[in-house]
Amino acid sequence: MLLLAISILVIAVCLVVEIPRHTSPWSRVQQAVREYDYERALNLAKNVVREHPEDYYGHEYLGYIYLQMGNLNQAEQEYSLEDVRRRLARQSGVEPRGHADAVTAP
């Protein structure tokens, strides 16, 4: 019984070590925001958005960062309701409808 428990423990440790961990491209951005390092967060977020321009979440995150930095014009541009709706429509393949169906930024 002890041998079985030790074997299971060894296998579990090996699996944990060998299984690659996938981290979100946003994890470094989130860390910078938590540290109030908005300049670094902005640069990191811009890089992610550049790689994934259709990801509406990225633009909303950029809007949040700009807002925290006091850059209201850039924040408004990123938070643009019509822009977010167009991105959502392209991602889902559904044409956007009237303002009642609009997505609001967090």
mmCIF file of N, CA and C in Angstrom:
data_model
loop_
_atom_site.group_PDB
_atom_site.id
_atom_site.type_symbol
_atom_site.label_atom_id
_atom_site.label_comp_id
_atom_site.label_asym_id
_atom_site.label_seq_id
_atom_site.Cartn_x
_atom_site.Cartn_y
_atom_site.Cartn_z
ATOM 1 N N MET A 1 0.826 -1.187 0.000
ATOM 2 C CA MET A 1 0.000 0.000 0.000
ATOM 3 C C MET A 1 0.877 1.259 0.000
ATOM 4 N N LEU A 2 1.922 1.261 0.794
ATOM 5 C CA LEU A 2 2.839 2.397 0.856
ATOM 6 C C LEU A 2 3.536 2.586 -0.483
ATOM 7 N N LEU A 3 3.888 1.492 -1.126
ATOM 8 C CA LEU A 3 4.554 1.549 -2.432
ATOM 9 C C LEU A 3 3.632 2.185 -3.477
ATOM 10 N N LEU A 4 2.348 1.849 -3.425
ATOM 11 C CA LEU A 4 1.374 2.424 -4.348
ATOM 12 C C LEU A 4 1.235 3.932 -4.122
ATOM 13 N N ALA A 5 1.156 4.349 -2.876
ATOM 14 C CA ALA A 5 1.040 5.770 -2.550
ATOM 15 C C ALA A 5 2.272 6.538 -3.017
ATOM 16 N N ILE A 6 3.451 5.977 -2.807
ATOM 17 C CA ILE A 6 4.687 6.632 -3.251
ATOM 18 C C ILE A 6 4.733 6.717 -4.765
ATOM 19 N N SER A 7 4.301 5.657 -5.442
ATOM 20 C CA SER A 7 4.288 5.642 -6.915
ATOM 21 C C SER A 7 3.356 6.722 -7.451
ATOM 22 N N ILE A 8 2.181 6.848 -6.854
ATOM 23 C CA ILE A 8 1.225 7.867 -7.288
ATOM 24 C C ILE A 8 1.793 9.260 -7.057
ATOM 25 N N LEU A 9 2.431 9.464 -5.931
ATOM 26 C CA LEU A 9 3.041 10.754 -5.622
ATOM 27 C C LEU A 9 4.129 11.104 -6.629
ATOM 28 N N VAL A 10 4.966 10.144 -6.968
ATOM 29 C CA VAL A 10 6.051 10.371 -7.937
ATOM 30 C C VAL A 10 5.469 10.709 -9.301
ATOM 31 N N ILE A 11 4.447 9.993 -9.719
ATOM 32 C CA ILE A 11 3.816 10.265 -11.014
ATOM 33 C C ILE A 11 3.194 11.652 -11.016
ATOM 34 N N ALA A 12 2.528 12.010 -9.936
ATOM 35 C CA ALA A 12 1.903 13.329 -9.846
ATOM 36 C C ALA A 12 2.942 14.438 -9.939
ATOM 37 N N VAL A 13 4.048 14.286 -9.242
ATOM 38 C CA VAL A 13 5.120 15.293 -9.285
ATOM 39 C C VAL A 13 5.686 15.398 -10.693
ATOM 40 N N CYS A 14 5.901 14.263 -11.336
ATOM 41 C CA CYS A 14 6.431 14.275 -12.708
ATOM 42 C C CYS A 14 5.474 14.990 -13.661
ATOM 43 N N LEU A 15 4.190 14.736 -13.525
ATOM 44 C CA LEU A 15 3.215 15.387 -14.392
ATOM 45 C C LEU A 15 3.196 16.893 -14.181
ATOM 46 N N VAL A 16 3.248 17.310 -12.956
ATOM 47 C CA VAL A 16 3.228 18.745 -12.664
ATOM 48 C C VAL A 16 4.459 19.424 -13.243
ATOM 49 N N VAL A 17 5.590 18.783 -13.153
ATOM 50 C CA VAL A 17 6.832 19.363 -13.664
ATOM 51 C C VAL A 17 6.850 19.353 -15.188
ATOM 52 N N GLU A 18 6.325 18.309 -15.789
ATOM 53 C CA GLU A 18 6.420 18.150 -17.232
ATOM 54 C C GLU A 18 5.333 18.870 -18.019
ATOM 55 N N ILE A 19 4.187 19.103 -17.429
ATOM 56 C CA ILE A 19 3.100 19.747 -18.155
ATOM 57 C C ILE A 19 3.431 21.224 -18.286
ATOM 58 N N PRO A 20 3.545 21.710 -19.535
ATOM 59 C CA PRO A 20 3.853 23.139 -19.703
ATOM 60 C C PRO A 20 2.687 23.998 -19.232
ATOM 61 N N ARG A 21 3.032 25.091 -18.610
ATOM 62 C CA ARG A 21 2.015 26.005 -18.110
ATOM 63 C C ARG A 21 1.773 27.087 -19.145
ATOM 64 N N HIS A 22 0.525 27.240 -19.493
ATOM 65 C CA HIS A 22 0.133 28.276 -20.447
ATOM 66 C C HIS A 22 -0.306 29.516 -19.669
ATOM 67 N N THR A 23 0.353 30.621 -19.926
ATOM 68 C CA THR A 23 -0.044 31.857 -19.265
ATOM 69 C C THR A 23 -0.694 32.779 -20.284
ATOM 70 N N SER A 24 -1.634 33.534 -19.836
ATOM 71 C CA SER A 24 -2.332 34.488 -20.678
ATOM 72 C C SER A 24 -1.365 35.586 -21.104
ATOM 73 N N PRO A 25 -1.524 36.087 -22.324
ATOM 74 C CA PRO A 25 -0.674 37.214 -22.725
ATOM 75 C C PRO A 25 -0.960 38.457 -21.888
ATOM 76 N N TRP A 26 -2.096 38.441 -21.176
ATOM 77 C CA TRP A 26 -2.479 39.580 -20.356
ATOM 78 C C TRP A 26 -1.923 39.509 -18.952
ATOM 79 N N SER A 27 -1.305 38.392 -18.559
ATOM 80 C CA SER A 27 -0.845 38.262 -17.172
ATOM 81 C C SER A 27 0.209 39.313 -16.809
ATOM 82 N N ARG A 28 1.118 39.618 -17.726
ATOM 83 C CA ARG A 28 2.130 40.640 -17.447
ATOM 84 C C ARG A 28 1.509 42.028 -17.378
ATOM 85 N N VAL A 29 0.484 42.258 -18.219
ATOM 86 C CA VAL A 29 -0.223 43.543 -18.185
ATOM 87 C C VAL A 29 -0.934 43.690 -16.845
ATOM 88 N N GLN A 30 -1.621 42.645 -16.430
ATOM 89 C CA GLN A 30 -2.346 42.677 -15.159
ATOM 90 C C GLN A 30 -1.397 42.912 -13.990
ATOM 91 N N GLN A 31 -0.225 42.297 -14.031
ATOM 92 C CA GLN A 31 0.757 42.491 -12.966
ATOM 93 C C GLN A 31 1.212 43.948 -12.912
ATOM 94 N N ALA A 32 1.470 44.533 -14.068
ATOM 95 C CA ALA A 32 1.892 45.941 -14.110
ATOM 96 C C ALA A 32 0.785 46.858 -13.579
ATOM 97 N N VAL A 33 -0.472 46.563 -13.912
ATOM 98 C CA VAL A 33 -1.587 47.372 -13.412
ATOM 99 C C VAL A 33 -1.679 47.243 -11.900
ATOM 100 N N ARG A 34 -1.528 46.024 -11.378
ATOM 101 C CA ARG A 34 -1.579 45.826 -9.924
ATOM 102 C C ARG A 34 -0.476 46.604 -9.214
ATOM 103 N N GLU A 35 0.646 46.803 -9.910
ATOM 104 C CA GLU A 35 1.773 47.554 -9.339
ATOM 105 C C GLU A 35 1.673 49.054 -9.654
ATOM 106 N N TYR A 36 0.574 49.470 -10.269
ATOM 107 C CA TYR A 36 0.352 50.861 -10.660
ATOM 108 C C TYR A 36 1.420 51.371 -11.618
ATOM 109 N N ASP A 37 2.018 50.475 -12.376
ATOM 110 C CA ASP A 37 3.013 50.842 -13.375
ATOM 111 C C ASP A 37 2.299 50.919 -14.729
ATOM 112 N N TYR A 38 1.559 52.020 -14.909
ATOM 113 C CA TYR A 38 0.697 52.132 -16.079
ATOM 114 C C TYR A 38 1.472 52.307 -17.379
ATOM 115 N N GLU A 39 2.641 52.922 -17.328
ATOM 116 C CA GLU A 39 3.457 53.057 -18.541
ATOM 117 C C GLU A 39 3.846 51.670 -19.067
ATOM 118 N N ARG A 40 4.319 50.818 -18.174
ATOM 119 C CA ARG A 40 4.698 49.450 -18.572
ATOM 120 C C ARG A 40 3.462 48.675 -19.018
ATOM 121 N N ALA A 41 2.367 48.818 -18.284
ATOM 122 C CA ALA A 41 1.118 48.133 -18.641
ATOM 123 C C ALA A 41 0.653 48.566 -20.027
ATOM 124 N N LEU A 42 0.755 49.857 -20.306
ATOM 125 C CA LEU A 42 0.344 50.380 -21.605
ATOM 126 C C LEU A 42 1.190 49.791 -22.725
ATOM 127 N N ASN A 43 2.499 49.772 -22.551
ATOM 128 C CA ASN A 43 3.382 49.216 -23.580
ATOM 129 C C ASN A 43 3.114 47.732 -23.806
ATOM 130 N N LEU A 44 2.948 46.994 -22.713
ATOM 131 C CA LEU A 44 2.670 45.561 -22.843
ATOM 132 C C LEU A 44 1.323 45.328 -23.519
ATOM 133 N N ALA A 45 0.307 46.096 -23.118
ATOM 134 C CA ALA A 45 -1.029 45.939 -23.697
ATOM 135 C C ALA A 45 -1.031 46.286 -25.183
ATOM 136 N N LYS A 46 -0.315 47.332 -25.549
ATOM 137 C CA LYS A 46 -0.232 47.699 -26.967
ATOM 138 C C LYS A 46 0.376 46.567 -27.785
ATOM 139 N N ASN A 47 1.384 45.906 -27.233
ATOM 140 C CA ASN A 47 1.999 44.783 -27.943
ATOM 141 C C ASN A 47 1.010 43.643 -28.150
ATOM 142 N N VAL A 48 0.238 43.337 -27.123
ATOM 143 C CA VAL A 48 -0.742 42.257 -27.231
ATOM 144 C C VAL A 48 -1.818 42.634 -28.243
ATOM 145 N N VAL A 49 -2.303 43.871 -28.187
ATOM 146 C CA VAL A 49 -3.340 44.316 -29.117
ATOM 147 C C VAL A 49 -2.807 44.325 -30.545
ATOM 148 N N ARG A 50 -1.552 44.676 -30.712
ATOM 149 C CA ARG A 50 -0.944 44.660 -32.046
ATOM 150 C C ARG A 50 -0.958 43.241 -32.613
ATOM 151 N N GLU A 51 -0.731 42.255 -31.766
ATOM 152 C CA GLU A 51 -0.744 40.856 -32.211
ATOM 153 C C GLU A 51 -2.164 40.336 -32.424
ATOM 154 N N HIS A 52 -3.138 40.895 -31.683
ATOM 155 C CA HIS A 52 -4.531 40.438 -31.753
ATOM 156 C C HIS A 52 -5.455 41.648 -31.887
ATOM 157 N N PRO A 53 -5.425 42.352 -33.036
ATOM 158 C CA PRO A 53 -6.181 43.604 -33.157
ATOM 159 C C PRO A 53 -7.698 43.433 -33.087
ATOM 160 N N GLU A 54 -8.204 42.256 -33.354
ATOM 161 C CA GLU A 54 -9.646 42.041 -33.333
ATOM 162 C C GLU A 54 -10.171 41.683 -31.945
ATOM 163 N N ASP A 55 -9.291 41.531 -30.973
ATOM 164 C CA ASP A 55 -9.691 41.170 -29.619
ATOM 165 C C ASP A 55 -10.236 42.404 -28.905
ATOM 166 N N TYR A 56 -11.569 42.491 -28.795
ATOM 167 C CA TYR A 56 -12.159 43.699 -28.202
ATOM 168 C C TYR A 56 -11.764 43.870 -26.747
ATOM 169 N N TYR A 57 -11.498 42.769 -26.038
ATOM 170 C CA TYR A 57 -11.075 42.853 -24.635
ATOM 171 C C TYR A 57 -9.797 43.685 -24.517
ATOM 172 N N GLY A 58 -8.894 43.509 -25.446
ATOM 173 C CA GLY A 58 -7.647 44.261 -25.427
ATOM 174 C C GLY A 58 -7.867 45.754 -25.524
ATOM 175 N N HIS A 59 -8.793 46.158 -26.361
ATOM 176 C CA HIS A 59 -9.088 47.576 -26.504
ATOM 177 C C HIS A 59 -9.779 48.123 -25.251
ATOM 178 N N GLU A 60 -10.614 47.318 -24.646
ATOM 179 C CA GLU A 60 -11.230 47.758 -23.393
ATOM 180 C C GLU A 60 -10.177 47.895 -22.299
ATOM 181 N N TYR A 61 -9.225 46.955 -22.279
ATOM 182 C CA TYR A 61 -8.155 47.023 -21.279
ATOM 183 C C TYR A 61 -7.300 48.275 -21.516
ATOM 184 N N LEU A 62 -7.002 48.555 -22.788
ATOM 185 C CA LEU A 62 -6.260 49.777 -23.097
ATOM 186 C C LEU A 62 -7.034 51.005 -22.622
ATOM 187 N N GLY A 63 -8.342 51.008 -22.824
ATOM 188 C CA GLY A 63 -9.171 52.117 -22.354
ATOM 189 C C GLY A 63 -9.054 52.298 -20.854
ATOM 190 N N TYR A 64 -9.062 51.195 -20.121
ATOM 191 C CA TYR A 64 -8.921 51.254 -18.664
ATOM 192 C C TYR A 64 -7.564 51.847 -18.274
ATOM 193 N N ILE A 65 -6.516 51.398 -18.930
ATOM 194 C CA ILE A 65 -5.169 51.892 -18.610
ATOM 195 C C ILE A 65 -5.068 53.390 -18.910
ATOM 196 N N TYR A 66 -5.570 53.787 -20.085
ATOM 197 C CA TYR A 66 -5.549 55.218 -20.421
ATOM 198 C C TYR A 66 -6.343 56.030 -19.402
ATOM 199 N N LEU A 67 -7.474 55.501 -18.968
ATOM 200 C CA LEU A 67 -8.285 56.182 -17.982
ATOM 201 C C LEU A 67 -7.512 56.357 -16.676
ATOM 202 N N GLN A 68 -6.812 55.325 -16.240
ATOM 203 C CA GLN A 68 -6.020 55.400 -15.014
ATOM 204 C C GLN A 68 -4.879 56.400 -15.144
ATOM 205 N N MET A 69 -4.392 56.578 -16.380
ATOM 206 C CA MET A 69 -3.305 57.519 -16.618
ATOM 207 C C MET A 69 -3.817 58.953 -16.808
ATOM 208 N N GLY A 70 -5.141 59.115 -16.846
ATOM 209 C CA GLY A 70 -5.718 60.440 -17.021
ATOM 210 C C GLY A 70 -5.815 60.887 -18.465
ATOM 211 N N ASN A 71 -5.588 59.995 -19.406
ATOM 212 C CA ASN A 71 -5.668 60.334 -20.820
ATOM 213 C C ASN A 71 -7.079 59.995 -21.314
ATOM 214 N N LEU A 72 -7.997 60.924 -21.088
ATOM 215 C CA LEU A 72 -9.409 60.669 -21.358
ATOM 216 C C LEU A 72 -9.728 60.519 -22.837
ATOM 217 N N ASN A 73 -9.043 61.269 -23.688
ATOM 218 C CA ASN A 73 -9.309 61.159 -25.128
ATOM 219 C C ASN A 73 -8.967 59.768 -25.649
ATOM 220 N N GLN A 74 -7.801 59.265 -25.269
ATOM 221 C CA GLN A 74 -7.414 57.912 -25.705
ATOM 222 C C GLN A 74 -8.330 56.866 -25.083
ATOM 223 N N ALA A 75 -8.691 57.050 -23.818
ATOM 224 C CA ALA A 75 -9.593 56.100 -23.159
ATOM 225 C C ALA A 75 -10.922 56.057 -23.894
ATOM 226 N N GLU A 76 -11.449 57.226 -24.234
ATOM 227 C CA GLU A 76 -12.725 57.278 -24.942
ATOM 228 C C GLU A 76 -12.634 56.584 -26.295
ATOM 229 N N GLN A 77 -11.522 56.788 -26.973
ATOM 230 C CA GLN A 77 -11.336 56.143 -28.277
ATOM 231 C C GLN A 77 -11.343 54.617 -28.127
ATOM 232 N N GLU A 78 -10.643 54.115 -27.131
ATOM 233 C CA GLU A 78 -10.592 52.662 -26.928
ATOM 234 C C GLU A 78 -11.933 52.120 -26.456
ATOM 235 N N TYR A 79 -12.631 52.888 -25.653
ATOM 236 C CA TYR A 79 -13.920 52.452 -25.121
ATOM 237 C C TYR A 79 -15.076 52.672 -26.099
ATOM 238 N N SER A 80 -14.796 53.292 -27.227
ATOM 239 C CA SER A 80 -15.845 53.658 -28.179
ATOM 240 C C SER A 80 -16.855 52.531 -28.360
ATOM 241 N N LEU A 81 -18.070 52.830 -28.050
ATOM 242 C CA LEU A 81 -19.136 51.836 -28.104
ATOM 243 C C LEU A 81 -19.306 51.271 -29.510
ATOM 244 N N GLU A 82 -19.311 52.141 -30.502
ATOM 245 C CA GLU A 82 -19.483 51.662 -31.872
ATOM 246 C C GLU A 82 -18.307 50.796 -32.291
ATOM 247 N N ASP A 83 -17.112 51.173 -31.881
ATOM 248 C CA ASP A 83 -15.928 50.399 -32.217
ATOM 249 C C ASP A 83 -15.992 49.014 -31.581
ATOM 250 N N VAL A 84 -16.378 48.956 -30.323
ATOM 251 C CA VAL A 84 -16.501 47.677 -29.632
ATOM 252 C C VAL A 84 -17.564 46.826 -30.311
ATOM 253 N N ARG A 85 -18.684 47.435 -30.683
ATOM 254 C CA ARG A 85 -19.747 46.688 -31.347
ATOM 255 C C ARG A 85 -19.270 46.118 -32.674
ATOM 256 N N ARG A 86 -18.505 46.897 -33.429
ATOM 257 C CA ARG A 86 -17.995 46.405 -34.719
ATOM 258 C C ARG A 86 -17.043 45.233 -34.505
ATOM 259 N N ARG A 87 -16.172 45.335 -33.495
ATOM 260 C CA ARG A 87 -15.252 44.236 -33.217
ATOM 261 C C ARG A 87 -16.006 42.983 -32.809
ATOM 262 N N LEU A 88 -17.021 43.161 -31.966
ATOM 263 C CA LEU A 88 -17.836 42.016 -31.546
ATOM 264 C C LEU A 88 -18.521 41.379 -32.741
ATOM 265 N N ALA A 89 -19.036 42.200 -33.629
ATOM 266 C CA ALA A 89 -19.729 41.687 -34.804
ATOM 267 C C ALA A 89 -18.769 40.897 -35.693
ATOM 268 N N ARG A 90 -17.564 41.419 -35.883
ATOM 269 C CA ARG A 90 -16.591 40.700 -36.712
ATOM 270 C C ARG A 90 -16.191 39.380 -36.066
ATOM 271 N N GLN A 91 -16.030 39.374 -34.740
ATOM 272 C CA GLN A 91 -15.641 38.148 -34.041
ATOM 273 C C GLN A 91 -16.740 37.106 -34.090
ATOM 274 N N SER A 92 -17.980 37.535 -33.959
ATOM 275 C CA SER A 92 -19.080 36.579 -33.902
ATOM 276 C C SER A 92 -19.674 36.278 -35.265
ATOM 277 N N GLY A 93 -19.386 37.116 -36.263
ATOM 278 C CA GLY A 93 -19.959 36.925 -37.584
ATOM 279 C C GLY A 93 -21.398 37.408 -37.672
ATOM 280 N N VAL A 94 -21.864 38.141 -36.656
ATOM 281 C CA VAL A 94 -23.227 38.650 -36.616
ATOM 282 C C VAL A 94 -23.185 40.156 -36.815
ATOM 283 N N GLU A 95 -24.087 40.665 -37.630
ATOM 284 C CA GLU A 95 -24.159 42.105 -37.839
ATOM 285 C C GLU A 95 -24.696 42.789 -36.589
ATOM 286 N N PRO A 96 -24.100 43.909 -36.178
ATOM 287 C CA PRO A 96 -24.598 44.616 -34.997
ATOM 288 C C PRO A 96 -25.975 45.203 -35.265
ATOM 289 N N ARG A 97 -26.793 45.255 -34.201
ATOM 290 C CA ARG A 97 -28.126 45.830 -34.313
ATOM 291 C C ARG A 97 -28.124 47.198 -33.661
ATOM 292 N N GLY A 98 -29.288 47.678 -33.250
ATOM 293 C CA GLY A 98 -29.439 49.018 -32.694
ATOM 294 C C GLY A 98 -28.710 49.196 -31.382
ATOM 295 N N HIS A 99 -28.765 50.403 -30.836
ATOM 296 C CA HIS A 99 -28.069 50.760 -29.604
ATOM 297 C C HIS A 99 -28.543 49.953 -28.405
ATOM 298 N N ALA A 100 -29.742 49.412 -28.434
ATOM 299 C CA ALA A 100 -30.243 48.628 -27.309
ATOM 300 C C ALA A 100 -29.423 47.353 -27.101
ATOM 301 N N ASP A 101 -28.780 46.894 -28.168
ATOM 302 C CA ASP A 101 -27.982 45.664 -28.086
ATOM 303 C C ASP A 101 -26.518 45.947 -27.831
ATOM 304 N N ALA A 102 -26.170 47.175 -27.583
ATOM 305 C CA ALA A 102 -24.774 47.566 -27.451
ATOM 306 C C ALA A 102 -24.142 46.955 -26.205
ATOM 307 N N VAL A 103 -22.846 46.746 -26.324
ATOM 308 C CA VAL A 103 -22.060 46.240 -25.208
ATOM 309 C C VAL A 103 -21.457 47.425 -24.494
ATOM 310 N N THR A 104 -21.535 47.450 -23.177
ATOM 311 C CA THR A 104 -20.937 48.554 -22.430
ATOM 312 C C THR A 104 -19.625 48.106 -21.850
ATOM 313 N N ALA A 105 -18.694 49.007 -21.768
ATOM 314 C CA ALA A 105 -17.378 48.710 -21.209
ATOM 315 C C ALA A 105 -17.491 48.583 -19.696
ATOM 316 N N PRO A 106 -16.636 47.746 -19.098
ATOM 317 C CA PRO A 106 -16.686 47.568 -17.644
ATOM 318 C C PRO A 106 -16.269 48.800 -16.888
#
